Amino acid sequence: MKCPYCNGVESKVIDSRPTEDGEKIRRRRECLFCARRFTTYEIVETVPIIVIKKDGSRQEFDPQKLLGGMLRACEKRPVSYQMLESAVENIEQNLRAEFEQEVSSVCIGEMAMKELKQIDEVAYVRFVSVYRDFKDINSFMQELHELLNQRQE
């Protein structure tokens, strides 16, 4: 670790502890050349998740993009922003746990639908109608019937 004062490259760790959120390790170091102390933070390096789109193109997973789509589905619904943020975090955690580096957009859409179904059924239907790109009222009604049947079970 390079010293920010003298650019010395050797230091010793004096103290180590996790941060309050548990996401980082805070290390107090002392430079072996100038004896000044400084703090560093160690975090886990995450490999980006690559999304394979329906057209075959690839792009990095953007949780904000997913959150935006879910927010649009929840417009004028009694769903808090925190609930949606939590849902997106769950989806991202599942993606990191279940997949290596690449995942299809279809899989992400299915996960989002599952989360929305638990949060708000109207938002779920809105999301599904856009995501599945219903071409006619019959396919839309079929989805509603499935939702009603699941509710009755």
Coordinates of N, CA and C in Angstrom, one line a residue:
M1 N 0.9 -1.2 0.0 CA 0.0 0.0 0.0 C 0.9 1.2 0.0
K2 N 0.7 2.1 -0.9 CA 1.5 3.3 -1.1 C 1.1 4.4 -0.1
C3 N 2.1 4.9 0.6 CA 1.8 6.0 1.6 C 1.4 7.3 0.9
P4 N 0.3 7.9 1.3 CA -0.1 9.1 0.7 C 0.8 10.3 1.0
Y5 N 1.7 10.2 2.0 CA 2.5 11.3 2.4 C 3.9 11.3 1.7
C6 N 4.5 10.1 1.7 CA 5.9 10.1 1.1 C 6.0 9.1 0.0
N7 N 4.9 8.5 -0.4 CA 4.9 7.5 -1.5 C 5.7 6.2 -1.2
G8 N 6.0 6.0 0.0 CA 6.7 4.8 0.4 C 5.7 3.6 0.2
V9 N 6.3 2.5 -0.2 CA 5.4 1.3 -0.6 C 5.3 0.3 0.5
E10 N 6.0 0.5 1.7 CA 5.9 -0.5 2.7 C 5.2 0.2 3.9
S11 N 4.2 -0.6 4.5 CA 3.5 -0.1 5.7 C 3.1 -1.3 6.5
K12 N 2.8 -1.1 7.7 CA 2.3 -2.2 8.5 C 0.9 -1.8 9.0
V13 N 0.0 -2.8 9.2 CA -1.3 -2.6 9.7 C -1.3 -2.6 11.2
I14 N -1.9 -1.5 11.7 CA -1.9 -1.3 13.2 C -3.2 -1.8 13.7
D15 N -4.3 -1.5 13.0 CA -5.7 -1.8 13.5 C -6.5 -2.2 12.3
S16 N -7.4 -3.2 12.5 CA -8.3 -3.7 11.4 C -9.7 -3.9 12.0
R17 N -10.7 -3.4 11.4 CA -12.1 -3.6 11.8 C -13.0 -3.4 10.7
P18 N -14.2 -4.1 10.8 CA -15.2 -3.9 9.7 C -15.9 -2.6 9.9
T19 N -16.4 -2.0 8.8 CA -17.2 -0.8 8.9 C -18.6 -1.1 9.5
E20 N -19.3 -0.1 9.8 CA -20.7 -0.3 10.4 C -21.6 -1.2 9.5
D21 N -21.5 -0.9 8.2 CA -22.4 -1.7 7.3 C -21.9 -3.1 7.0
G22 N -20.7 -3.4 7.4 CA -20.1 -4.7 7.2 C -19.6 -5.0 5.8
E23 N -19.7 -3.9 5.0 CA -19.3 -4.1 3.5 C -17.8 -3.9 3.3
K24 N -17.1 -3.3 4.2 CA -15.7 -2.9 4.0 C -14.9 -3.3 5.3
I25 N -13.6 -3.4 5.1 CA -12.7 -3.5 6.2 C -11.9 -2.2 6.3
R26 N -11.9 -1.6 7.5 CA -11.1 -0.3 7.7 C -9.8 -0.8 8.3
R27 N -8.7 -0.3 7.6 CA -7.4 -0.7 8.1 C -6.6 0.6 8.5
R28 N -6.1 0.7 9.6 CA -5.2 1.8 10.1 C -3.8 1.3 9.8
R29 N -3.0 2.1 9.0 CA -1.7 1.7 8.7 C -0.6 2.7 9.1
E30 N 0.6 2.2 9.2 CA 1.7 3.1 9.5 C 2.8 2.9 8.5
C31 N 3.3 4.0 7.9 CA 4.3 3.9 6.9 C 5.6 3.6 7.5
L32 N 6.4 2.6 7.0 CA 7.7 2.2 7.5 C 8.8 3.2 7.2
F33 N 8.5 4.1 6.2 CA 9.5 5.1 5.9 C 9.4 6.4 6.6
C34 N 8.2 7.0 6.7 CA 8.0 8.3 7.3 C 7.3 8.2 8.7
A35 N 6.8 7.0 9.0 CA 6.1 6.7 10.3 C 4.8 7.4 10.5
R36 N 4.2 8.0 9.4 CA 2.9 8.6 9.5 C 1.8 7.6 9.3
R37 N 0.7 7.9 9.9 CA -0.4 6.9 9.8 C -1.5 7.3 8.8
F38 N -2.1 6.4 8.2 CA -3.2 6.6 7.3 C -4.2 5.5 7.3
T39 N -5.4 5.7 6.7 CA -6.4 4.7 6.8 C -6.7 4.3 5.3
T40 N -6.9 2.9 5.2 CA -7.4 2.4 3.9 C -8.6 1.6 4.2
Y41 N -9.4 1.3 3.1 CA -10.6 0.5 3.1 C -10.5 -0.6 2.1
E42 N -10.8 -1.8 2.5 CA -10.7 -2.9 1.7 C -12.2 -3.4 1.4
I43 N -12.4 -3.6 0.1 CA -13.8 -4.0 -0.3 C -13.6 -5.2 -1.2
V44 N -14.7 -6.0 -1.3 CA -14.7 -7.2 -2.2 C -14.9 -6.7 -3.6
E45 N -14.1 -7.2 -4.5 CA -14.2 -6.8 -5.9 C -15.2 -7.7 -6.5
T46 N -16.2 -7.1 -7.1 CA -17.3 -7.9 -7.7 C -17.1 -7.9 -9.3
V47 N -17.3 -9.0 -9.8 CA -17.3 -9.2 -11.3 C -18.6 -8.7 -11.8
P48 N -18.6 -7.8 -12.9 CA -19.9 -7.3 -13.4 C -20.7 -8.5 -14.0
I49 N -22.0 -8.3 -13.8 CA -23.0 -9.2 -14.4 C -23.3 -8.7 -15.8
I50 N -23.1 -9.6 -16.8 CA -23.4 -9.2 -18.2 C -24.8 -9.8 -18.6
V51 N -25.6 -8.9 -19.1 CA -27.0 -9.3 -19.5 C -27.0 -9.6 -21.0
I52 N -27.5 -10.7 -21.3 CA -27.7 -11.1 -22.7 C -29.1 -10.7 -23.1
K53 N -29.2 -9.7 -24.0 CA -30.5 -9.1 -24.4 C -31.2 -10.1 -25.4
K54 N -32.5 -9.8 -25.6 CA -33.2 -10.7 -26.6 C -32.6 -10.7 -28.0
D55 N -32.0 -9.5 -28.4 CA -31.4 -9.5 -29.7 C -30.0 -10.1 -29.8
G56 N -29.5 -10.6 -28.6 CA -28.2 -11.2 -28.6 C -27.1 -10.3 -28.2
S57 N -27.4 -9.0 -28.1 CA -26.3 -8.1 -27.6 C -26.1 -8.2 -26.1
R58 N -25.0 -7.7 -25.7 CA -24.6 -7.8 -24.3 C -24.4 -6.5 -23.7
Q59 N -24.8 -6.3 -22.4 CA -24.5 -5.1 -21.7 C -24.4 -5.4 -20.2
E60 N -23.7 -4.5 -19.5 CA -23.5 -4.7 -18.0 C -24.9 -4.5 -17.3
F61 N -25.1 -5.3 -16.3 CA -26.4 -5.2 -15.6 C -26.4 -3.9 -14.8
D62 N -27.5 -3.2 -15.0 CA -27.7 -1.9 -14.3 C -28.9 -2.0 -13.4
P63 N -28.7 -2.1 -12.1 CA -29.8 -2.2 -11.2 C -30.7 -1.0 -11.2
Q64 N -30.2 0.2 -11.6 CA -31.0 1.4 -11.7 C -32.0 1.3 -12.8
K65 N -31.6 0.7 -13.9 CA -32.5 0.5 -15.0 C -33.7 -0.5 -14.6
L66 N -33.4 -1.5 -13.9 CA -34.4 -2.4 -13.4 C -35.3 -1.7 -12.5
L67 N -34.8 -0.9 -11.6 CA -35.5 -0.2 -10.6 C -36.5 0.8 -11.3
G68 N -36.0 1.4 -12.4 CA -36.8 2.4 -13.1 C -38.0 1.7 -13.7
G69 N -37.8 0.5 -14.3 CA -39.0 -0.2 -14.9 C -40.0 -0.7 -13.8
M70 N -39.5 -1.0 -12.7 CA -40.4 -1.4 -11.6 C -41.1 -0.2 -11.0
L71 N -40.4 0.9 -11.0 CA -41.1 2.2 -10.5 C -42.2 2.6 -11.4
R72 N -42.0 2.4 -12.7 CA -43.1 2.8 -13.7 C -44.3 1.9 -13.5
A73 N -44.0 0.6 -13.2 CA -45.1 -0.3 -13.0 C -45.9 0.0 -11.7
C74 N -45.2 0.6 -10.7 CA -45.8 0.9 -9.4 C -46.4 2.3 -9.3
E75 N -46.4 3.1 -10.4 CA -46.9 4.5 -10.4 C -48.3 4.5 -9.8
K76 N -48.5 5.4 -8.9 CA -49.8 5.6 -8.3 C -50.3 4.4 -7.5
R77 N -49.4 3.6 -7.1 CA -49.7 2.4 -6.3 C -49.1 2.6 -4.9
P78 N -49.7 2.0 -3.8 CA -49.1 2.2 -2.5 C -47.9 1.3 -2.2
V79 N -46.9 1.5 -3.0 CA -45.6 0.8 -2.9 C -44.5 1.8 -2.6
S80 N -43.7 1.5 -1.6 CA -42.7 2.5 -1.2 C -41.4 2.2 -2.0
Y81 N -40.6 3.3 -2.2 CA -39.4 3.2 -2.9 C -38.5 2.2 -2.3
Q82 N -38.5 2.1 -0.9 CA -37.6 1.2 -0.2 C -38.0 -0.3 -0.5
M83 N -39.3 -0.5 -0.7 CA -39.7 -1.9 -1.1 C -39.1 -2.3 -2.4
L84 N -39.1 -1.4 -3.3 CA -38.6 -1.7 -4.7 C -37.1 -1.8 -4.7
E85 N -36.4 -0.9 -3.9 CA -35.0 -1.0 -3.8 C -34.6 -2.4 -3.2
S86 N -35.3 -2.8 -2.2 CA -35.1 -4.1 -1.6 C -35.3 -5.2 -2.6
A87 N -36.3 -5.1 -3.4 CA -36.6 -6.2 -4.4 C -35.5 -6.2 -5.4
V88 N -35.0 -5.1 -5.9 CA -33.9 -5.0 -6.8 C -32.6 -5.6 -6.2
E89 N -32.4 -5.3 -4.9 CA -31.2 -5.9 -4.2 C -31.3 -7.4 -4.2
N90 N -32.5 -7.9 -3.9 CA -32.8 -9.4 -3.9 C -32.5 -10.0 -5.2
I91 N -32.9 -9.3 -6.3 CA -32.7 -9.9 -7.6 C -31.2 -9.9 -7.9
E92 N -30.5 -8.8 -7.6 CA -29.0 -8.8 -7.8 C -28.3 -9.8 -7.0
Q93 N -28.7 -10.0 -5.8 CA -28.0 -11.1 -5.0 C -28.3 -12.4 -5.6
N94 N -29.5 -12.7 -6.0 CA -29.8 -14.0 -6.6 C -29.0 -14.2 -7.9
L95 N -28.9 -13.1 -8.7 CA -28.1 -13.2 -9.9 C -26.6 -13.6 -9.6
R96 N -26.1 -12.9 -8.6 CA -24.7 -13.2 -8.2 C -24.5 -14.6 -7.7
A97 N -25.5 -15.1 -7.0 CA -25.5 -16.4 -6.4 C -25.7 -17.6 -7.4
E98 N -26.6 -17.3 -8.3 CA -27.0 -18.4 -9.2 C -26.2 -18.5 -10.6
F99 N -25.7 -17.4 -11.0 CA -25.1 -17.3 -12.3 C -23.6 -16.9 -12.2
E100 N -22.8 -17.4 -13.2 CA -21.4 -17.1 -13.3 C -21.2 -15.6 -13.6
Q101 N -21.3 -15.2 -14.8 CA -21.1 -13.8 -15.2 C -22.2 -13.3 -16.2
E102 N -22.8 -14.2 -16.9 CA -23.8 -13.8 -17.9 C -25.2 -14.4 -17.5
V103 N -26.2 -13.6 -17.8 CA -27.6 -14.0 -17.5 C -28.4 -13.4 -18.6
S104 N -29.5 -14.1 -19.0 CA -30.4 -13.5 -20.0 C -31.3 -12.5 -19.4
S105 N -31.7 -11.5 -20.2 CA -32.7 -10.5 -19.8 C -34.0 -11.1 -19.4
V106 N -34.3 -12.3 -20.1 CA -35.6 -13.0 -19.8 C -35.6 -13.5 -18.3
C107 N -34.5 -14.0 -17.9 CA -34.3 -14.5 -16.5 C -34.5 -13.3 -15.5
I108 N -33.9 -12.2 -15.8 CA -34.1 -11.0 -14.9 C -35.5 -10.5 -14.9
G109 N -36.1 -10.5 -16.1 CA -37.6 -10.1 -16.2 C -38.4 -11.0 -15.3
E110 N -38.2 -12.3 -15.4 CA -38.9 -13.3 -14.6 C -38.8 -13.1 -13.1
M111 N -37.5 -12.8 -12.7 CA -37.3 -12.5 -11.3 C -38.0 -11.2 -10.8
A112 N -38.0 -10.2 -11.7 CA -38.7 -8.9 -11.4 C -40.2 -9.2 -11.3
M113 N -40.7 -10.0 -12.2 CA -42.2 -10.3 -12.1 C -42.5 -11.0 -10.8
K114 N -41.6 -11.9 -10.4 CA -41.9 -12.7 -9.1 C -41.9 -11.7 -7.9
E115 N -40.9 -10.8 -7.9 CA -40.9 -9.8 -6.8 C -42.1 -8.9 -6.8
L116 N -42.5 -8.4 -8.0 CA -43.6 -7.5 -8.0 C -44.9 -8.2 -7.7
K117 N -45.0 -9.5 -8.0 CA -46.2 -10.2 -7.7 C -46.4 -10.3 -6.2
Q118 N -45.4 -10.4 -5.4 CA -45.4 -10.4 -4.0 C -45.7 -9.0 -3.4
I119 N -45.3 -8.0 -4.1 CA -45.4 -6.6 -3.6 C -46.8 -6.0 -3.9
D120 N -47.2 -6.1 -5.2 CA -48.5 -5.5 -5.6 C -48.9 -6.1 -6.9
E121 N -50.1 -6.7 -6.8 CA -50.6 -7.4 -8.0 C -50.9 -6.5 -9.2
V122 N -51.4 -5.3 -9.0 CA -51.6 -4.4 -10.1 C -50.3 -4.0 -10.8
A123 N -49.3 -3.7 -10.0 CA -48.0 -3.4 -10.5 C -47.4 -4.6 -11.3
Y124 N -47.7 -5.8 -10.8 CA -47.3 -7.0 -11.4 C -47.9 -7.1 -12.8
V125 N -49.2 -6.9 -12.9 CA -49.9 -7.0 -14.2 C -49.4 -5.9 -15.1
R126 N -49.1 -4.7 -14.6 CA -48.6 -3.7 -15.5 C -47.3 -4.1 -16.1
F127 N -46.4 -4.6 -15.2 CA -45.0 -5.0 -15.6 C -45.1 -6.1 -16.6
V128 N -45.9 -7.1 -16.4 CA -46.1 -8.2 -17.3 C -46.6 -7.8 -18.6
S129 N -47.6 -6.9 -18.6 CA -48.2 -6.4 -19.9 C -47.1 -5.8 -20.8
V130 N -46.2 -5.1 -20.2 CA -45.1 -4.4 -21.0 C -44.0 -5.5 -21.3
Y131 N -43.6 -6.2 -20.3 CA -42.6 -7.2 -20.5 C -42.9 -8.3 -21.5
R132 N -44.1 -8.8 -21.4 CA -44.5 -9.9 -22.3 C -45.0 -9.4 -23.6
D133 N -45.2 -8.1 -23.7 CA -45.6 -7.4 -24.9 C -46.9 -8.1 -25.5
F134 N -48.0 -8.1 -24.7 CA -49.2 -8.7 -25.1 C -49.7 -8.1 -26.4
K135 N -50.1 -8.9 -27.4 CA -50.5 -8.5 -28.7 C -52.0 -8.2 -28.7
D136 N -52.7 -8.9 -27.8 CA -54.2 -8.8 -27.9 C -54.8 -8.9 -26.5
I137 N -56.0 -8.7 -26.3 CA -56.7 -8.7 -25.0 C -56.8 -10.1 -24.5
N138 N -56.9 -11.1 -25.4 CA -57.0 -12.5 -24.9 C -55.8 -13.0 -24.1
S139 N -54.5 -12.6 -24.6 CA -53.3 -13.0 -23.8 C -53.3 -12.3 -22.5
F140 N -53.7 -11.0 -22.5 CA -53.8 -10.3 -21.2 C -54.8 -10.9 -20.3
M141 N -55.9 -11.3 -20.8 CA -57.0 -11.9 -19.9 C -56.5 -13.2 -19.4
Q142 N -55.8 -14.0 -20.2 CA -55.3 -15.3 -19.7 C -54.3 -15.1 -18.6
E143 N -53.5 -14.1 -18.6 CA -52.6 -13.8 -17.5 C -53.4 -13.4 -16.2
L144 N -54.4 -12.6 -16.4 CA -55.3 -12.2 -15.3 C -56.0 -13.4 -14.7
H145 N -56.5 -14.3 -15.5 CA -57.1 -15.6 -15.0 C -56.1 -16.4 -14.2
E146 N -54.9 -16.5 -14.7 CA -53.9 -17.3 -14.0 C -53.6 -16.7 -12.6
L147 N -53.5 -15.4 -12.6 CA -53.3 -14.7 -11.3 C -54.5 -14.9 -10.4
L148 N -55.7 -14.8 -10.8 CA -56.9 -15.1 -10.0 C -56.9 -16.5 -9.5
N149 N -56.6 -17.5 -10.3 CA -56.5 -18.9 -9.9 C -55.5 -19.1 -8.8
Q150 N -54.3 -18.5 -9.0 CA -53.3 -18.6 -8.0 C -53.7 -18.0 -6.6
R151 N -54.4 -16.9 -6.7 CA -54.9 -16.2 -5.5 C -55.9 -17.1 -4.8
Q152 N -56.8 -17.8 -5.5 CA -57.8 -18.7 -4.9 C -57.2 -19.9 -4.3
E153 N -56.1 -20.4 -4.8 CA -55.4 -21.6 -4.2 C -54.7 -21.2 -3.0

